[in-house]
């Protein structure tokens, strides 16, 4: 039987590339996004169901799931991809932006997961894939909020791994490195604030990110890693995507805090 995946935040970047990839591999894809009326490419594809889903709107989550199951009979995999990055000095960051960041990247992911788990439990089968980041196990400066959400995604997913095993469901964490998407532009809530003490660090961070030696991968590469995670049939939890993530996370794992933080501080010093 043809399998079905539901993807959140599929209007662009990793979500869209993954929707394309699964569709090309013969899967049914429930492509969800906040503004499906804007989507022109995916709606023309075979076995694609386009649905409105805002992870901050519980009703839209329930409706998208219901419509997807009605069309395809069942859902075999969920990709919690929707998310964005809030960066900037904490003390001046607007409180409403802090709440939106955690609501989107964490509570939204929990709400979508909670909505689909009963369906997976009924089927005694399912794969729950959460997009974390290299920034779920290491941090860049001025990212207390974004990294706070991605560390949360790591903890949530790792603990769910045991819980979901009770009902035949696999949990997968994807850790992309730098990926060429809209993340650094329209999905980036950067608030510089007005405290002069932090301005040199802001400058240094952008210089670190814009280093031409950084490896930047296309979203299609992450899509292939996600496909592997969903279909490899193993109990493996974490998947790095890819070369820069491999390097940085391996370094994080194998060096002491002092050594790793000093390496990052050196990069900031230029
Ligand atoms: N790019 C990277 O370097 C990188 C690295 C590590 C991890 N990630 C993670 O990868 C995921 C996808 O990001 P991307 O790089 O593909 O960036 P992107 O192209 O900007 O995609 C972000 C997606 O999230 C959606 N979204 C935001 N808020 C939403 C909400 N409330 N409800 C539903 N959808 C919402 C956006 O939808 P709209 O079109 O409606 O705005 C967009 O489709 C994120 O979780 C991000 O943290 C990215």
XYZ file of C-alpha atoms and ligand atoms in Angstrom:
318
model
C 0.000 0.000 0.000
C 1.231 3.498 -0.827
C 2.532 5.229 2.277
C 1.610 8.721 3.402
C 3.573 11.491 5.103
C 2.290 14.766 6.558
C 4.758 17.677 6.486
C 4.422 20.986 8.359
C 5.911 24.235 7.058
C 6.124 22.900 3.501
C 5.824 26.264 1.725
C 9.593 26.508 1.247
C 13.051 25.231 2.131
C 13.485 21.849 3.778
C 9.729 21.196 4.045
C 9.087 21.812 0.362
C 12.154 19.862 -0.795
C 11.050 16.940 1.394
C 7.509 17.071 0.010
C 8.921 16.916 -3.525
C 11.273 14.051 -2.631
C 8.637 11.847 -1.008
C 6.234 12.525 -3.896
C 8.933 11.522 -6.383
C 9.531 8.336 -4.388
C 5.865 7.401 -4.861
C 4.521 8.462 -1.459
C 1.264 10.280 -0.810
C 2.128 13.648 0.683
C -0.076 15.853 2.850
C 1.649 19.138 2.198
C 0.712 21.655 4.868
C 1.453 25.349 5.225
C -0.022 28.552 6.569
C -1.013 29.922 3.150
C -1.733 27.042 0.744
C -3.378 29.462 -1.697
C 0.148 30.715 -2.514
C 1.429 27.269 -3.528
C 1.480 26.701 -7.279
C 3.934 23.843 -7.902
C 3.039 21.068 -5.465
C -0.714 21.384 -5.924
C -0.353 20.084 -9.496
C 1.433 16.879 -8.441
C -0.096 13.437 -8.241
C -0.901 12.103 -4.746
C -0.462 15.466 -3.088
C -3.057 16.898 -0.720
C -2.569 20.559 0.091
C -3.850 21.662 3.500
C -3.758 24.811 5.592
C -1.948 24.177 8.859
C -0.607 26.809 11.206
C 1.134 25.104 14.118
C -0.190 27.910 16.346
C -3.780 27.091 15.395
C -4.955 23.820 16.934
C -8.126 23.700 14.844
C -6.118 23.883 11.624
C -3.946 20.968 12.837
C -6.966 18.766 13.546
C -8.643 19.697 10.262
C -5.538 19.008 8.149
C -5.063 15.605 9.787
C -8.724 14.733 9.317
C -8.716 15.733 5.637
C -5.450 13.877 4.984
C -6.679 10.665 6.596
C -9.984 10.963 4.746
C -8.179 11.187 1.407
C -5.392 8.618 1.908
C -6.833 6.293 4.584
C -3.934 6.610 7.001
C -0.765 8.545 7.800
C 2.509 6.630 8.179
C 4.912 9.451 8.987
C 4.864 12.989 10.369
C 7.551 15.564 9.671
C 7.545 18.369 12.239
C 9.476 20.892 10.175
C 7.767 24.277 10.709
C 10.014 26.662 12.592
C 12.092 29.813 12.500
C 14.986 31.441 14.322
C 14.853 34.179 16.957
C 18.305 35.639 17.599
C 19.519 38.645 19.534
C 20.457 39.796 23.039
C 18.010 38.353 25.564
C 17.585 41.378 27.795
C 16.097 43.549 25.074
C 14.245 40.856 23.105
C 10.505 41.665 22.992
C 8.665 39.251 25.289
C 5.932 38.552 22.715
C 8.621 37.452 20.228
C 10.065 35.093 22.835
C 6.657 33.533 23.364
C 6.064 33.210 19.620
C 9.435 31.486 19.175
C 8.730 28.839 21.814
C 5.093 28.482 20.765
C 6.066 27.841 17.150
C 9.169 25.677 17.502
C 8.165 23.753 20.641
C 4.464 23.963 21.560
C 3.444 23.786 17.885
C 5.548 20.667 17.399
C 4.001 19.144 20.535
C 0.478 19.997 19.393
C 0.933 18.406 15.966
C 2.540 15.334 17.569
C -0.234 15.009 20.162
C -2.833 15.234 17.411
C -1.337 12.371 15.377
C -0.178 10.004 18.134
C -3.645 8.441 18.707
C -3.767 7.636 14.970
C -0.296 6.052 15.101
C -1.317 4.133 18.256
C -4.398 2.779 16.519
C -2.216 1.589 13.620
C 0.522 0.352 16.008
C 2.853 1.969 13.492
C 4.252 5.350 12.508
C 7.404 7.450 12.259
C 7.573 10.783 14.058
C 10.343 12.965 12.630
C 11.378 16.187 14.326
C 13.615 18.754 12.681
C 16.140 19.893 15.211
C 19.402 21.492 14.082
C 23.094 21.329 14.799
C 21.856 24.073 17.105
C 20.029 21.431 19.147
C 23.292 20.127 20.579
C 25.579 23.169 20.295
C 24.996 26.908 20.186
C 25.986 30.069 18.407
C 26.200 33.357 20.280
C 22.998 35.398 20.702
C 20.811 32.350 20.087
C 19.542 31.643 23.599
C 15.979 31.591 22.266
C 16.395 29.587 19.061
C 18.805 27.131 20.669
C 16.529 26.931 23.702
C 13.784 25.681 21.386
C 16.004 23.239 19.505
C 17.548 21.813 22.701
C 13.940 21.348 23.814
C 13.139 19.497 20.569
C 16.094 17.183 21.240
C 14.972 16.429 24.802
C 11.343 15.978 23.815
C 12.266 13.629 20.975
C 14.766 11.560 22.952
C 12.308 10.960 25.773
C 9.447 10.268 23.346
C 11.660 7.625 21.746
C 10.991 5.282 24.697
C 7.337 6.275 25.022
C 6.501 5.817 21.353
C 8.215 2.417 21.265
C 5.351 1.190 23.507
C 2.926 1.739 20.634
C 5.151 0.660 17.721
C 6.176 4.184 16.697
C 9.701 5.286 15.822
C 11.059 8.734 16.675
C 13.727 10.406 14.539
C 15.687 13.621 15.052
C 17.148 15.402 12.018
C 20.069 17.766 12.634
C 20.696 20.003 9.625
C 23.776 22.200 9.526
C 23.772 25.376 7.403
C 21.141 24.900 4.681
C 20.406 27.314 1.841
C 16.751 28.186 2.502
C 14.708 31.243 3.526
C 15.748 30.587 7.129
C 18.297 33.409 7.216
C 15.864 35.896 5.675
C 12.111 35.707 6.192
C 12.375 32.968 8.848
C 14.857 34.946 10.923
C 13.641 37.186 13.740
C 16.811 39.108 14.566
C 16.442 41.799 17.215
C 19.687 43.715 17.708
C 18.344 45.779 20.610
C 19.866 49.047 21.678
C 22.494 48.075 24.250
C 25.917 49.072 22.890
C 27.738 46.338 24.890
C 26.335 43.611 22.622
C 26.919 45.301 19.260
C 30.485 43.987 18.740
C 29.250 40.424 19.374
C 26.465 40.912 16.830
C 29.026 41.984 14.239
C 31.273 39.043 15.098
C 28.389 36.557 14.832
C 27.435 37.691 11.325
C 31.079 37.505 10.303
C 31.286 33.955 11.678
C 28.141 32.941 9.781
C 29.272 34.588 6.556
C 32.675 32.920 6.540
C 33.099 31.664 2.943
C 34.657 28.480 4.338
C 31.343 27.438 5.939
C 29.787 24.452 4.229
C 26.239 25.271 3.114
C 24.074 22.419 1.816
C 20.926 22.484 -0.320
C 17.571 21.521 1.256
C 17.382 18.525 -1.129
C 20.227 16.946 0.831
C 18.205 17.206 4.054
C 15.185 15.755 2.218
C 17.231 12.659 1.344
C 18.362 12.269 4.951
C 14.738 12.543 6.113
C 13.700 9.893 3.581
C 16.442 7.619 4.903
C 15.304 8.206 8.490
C 11.679 7.393 7.670
C 12.396 4.296 5.596
C 15.535 2.631 7.002
C 13.520 0.532 9.462
C 16.139 0.986 12.206
C 15.804 2.325 15.732
C 18.458 4.974 15.076
C 17.415 8.255 16.695
C 19.659 11.023 15.324
C 20.555 11.873 11.715
C 23.042 14.612 10.880
C 22.638 16.541 7.604
C 25.443 16.623 6.747
C 29.213 17.421 6.436
C 29.252 20.545 8.631
C 26.811 18.939 11.063
C 29.010 15.834 11.204
C 32.090 17.901 11.922
C 30.617 20.261 14.512
C 28.528 17.728 16.419
C 31.327 15.171 16.482
C 33.633 17.847 17.837
C 30.990 18.802 20.424
C 30.696 15.181 21.506
C 34.381 14.396 21.689
C 35.823 17.558 23.263
C 35.313 19.104 26.679
C 33.035 22.125 27.176
C 36.084 24.325 27.722
C 37.765 23.172 24.524
C 34.640 23.463 22.379
C 33.585 26.858 23.736
C 37.112 28.169 23.240
C 37.053 27.010 19.629
C 33.765 28.876 19.087
C 35.091 31.981 20.888
C 38.139 31.967 18.620
C 35.879 31.919 15.561
C 34.017 34.922 16.955
C 37.276 36.758 17.481
C 37.854 36.382 13.716
N 18.161 26.527 7.059
C 18.958 26.106 7.992
O 20.182 26.397 7.990
C 18.442 25.233 9.111
C 19.368 24.574 9.906
C 18.933 23.766 10.944
C 17.578 23.599 11.168
N 16.682 24.250 10.386
C 15.246 24.031 10.669
O 14.598 23.593 9.506
C 13.208 23.918 9.582
C 12.758 24.512 8.261
O 13.454 25.704 8.014
P 14.020 26.085 6.572
O 15.474 26.229 6.699
O 13.456 25.192 5.536
O 13.455 27.584 6.425
P 12.226 28.154 5.557
O 12.415 27.844 4.129
O 12.113 29.571 5.936
O 10.985 27.327 6.101
C 10.370 27.561 7.332
C 8.960 27.076 7.211
O 8.322 27.126 8.505
C 7.034 27.629 8.279
N 6.401 28.173 9.470
C 6.811 29.182 10.277
N 5.899 29.410 11.243
C 4.879 28.525 11.039
C 3.655 28.256 11.678
N 3.249 28.964 12.730
N 2.872 27.261 11.186
C 3.247 26.549 10.106
N 4.387 26.775 9.431
C 5.194 27.745 9.904
C 7.200 28.675 7.189
O 5.954 28.927 6.639
P 5.495 30.333 5.962
O 5.808 30.184 4.512
O 4.044 30.421 6.242
O 6.296 31.421 6.625
C 8.135 27.917 6.256
O 7.407 27.041 5.436
C 13.048 24.834 10.799
O 12.533 24.078 11.880
C 14.482 25.270 11.088
O 14.665 25.576 12.453
C 17.080 25.049 9.352
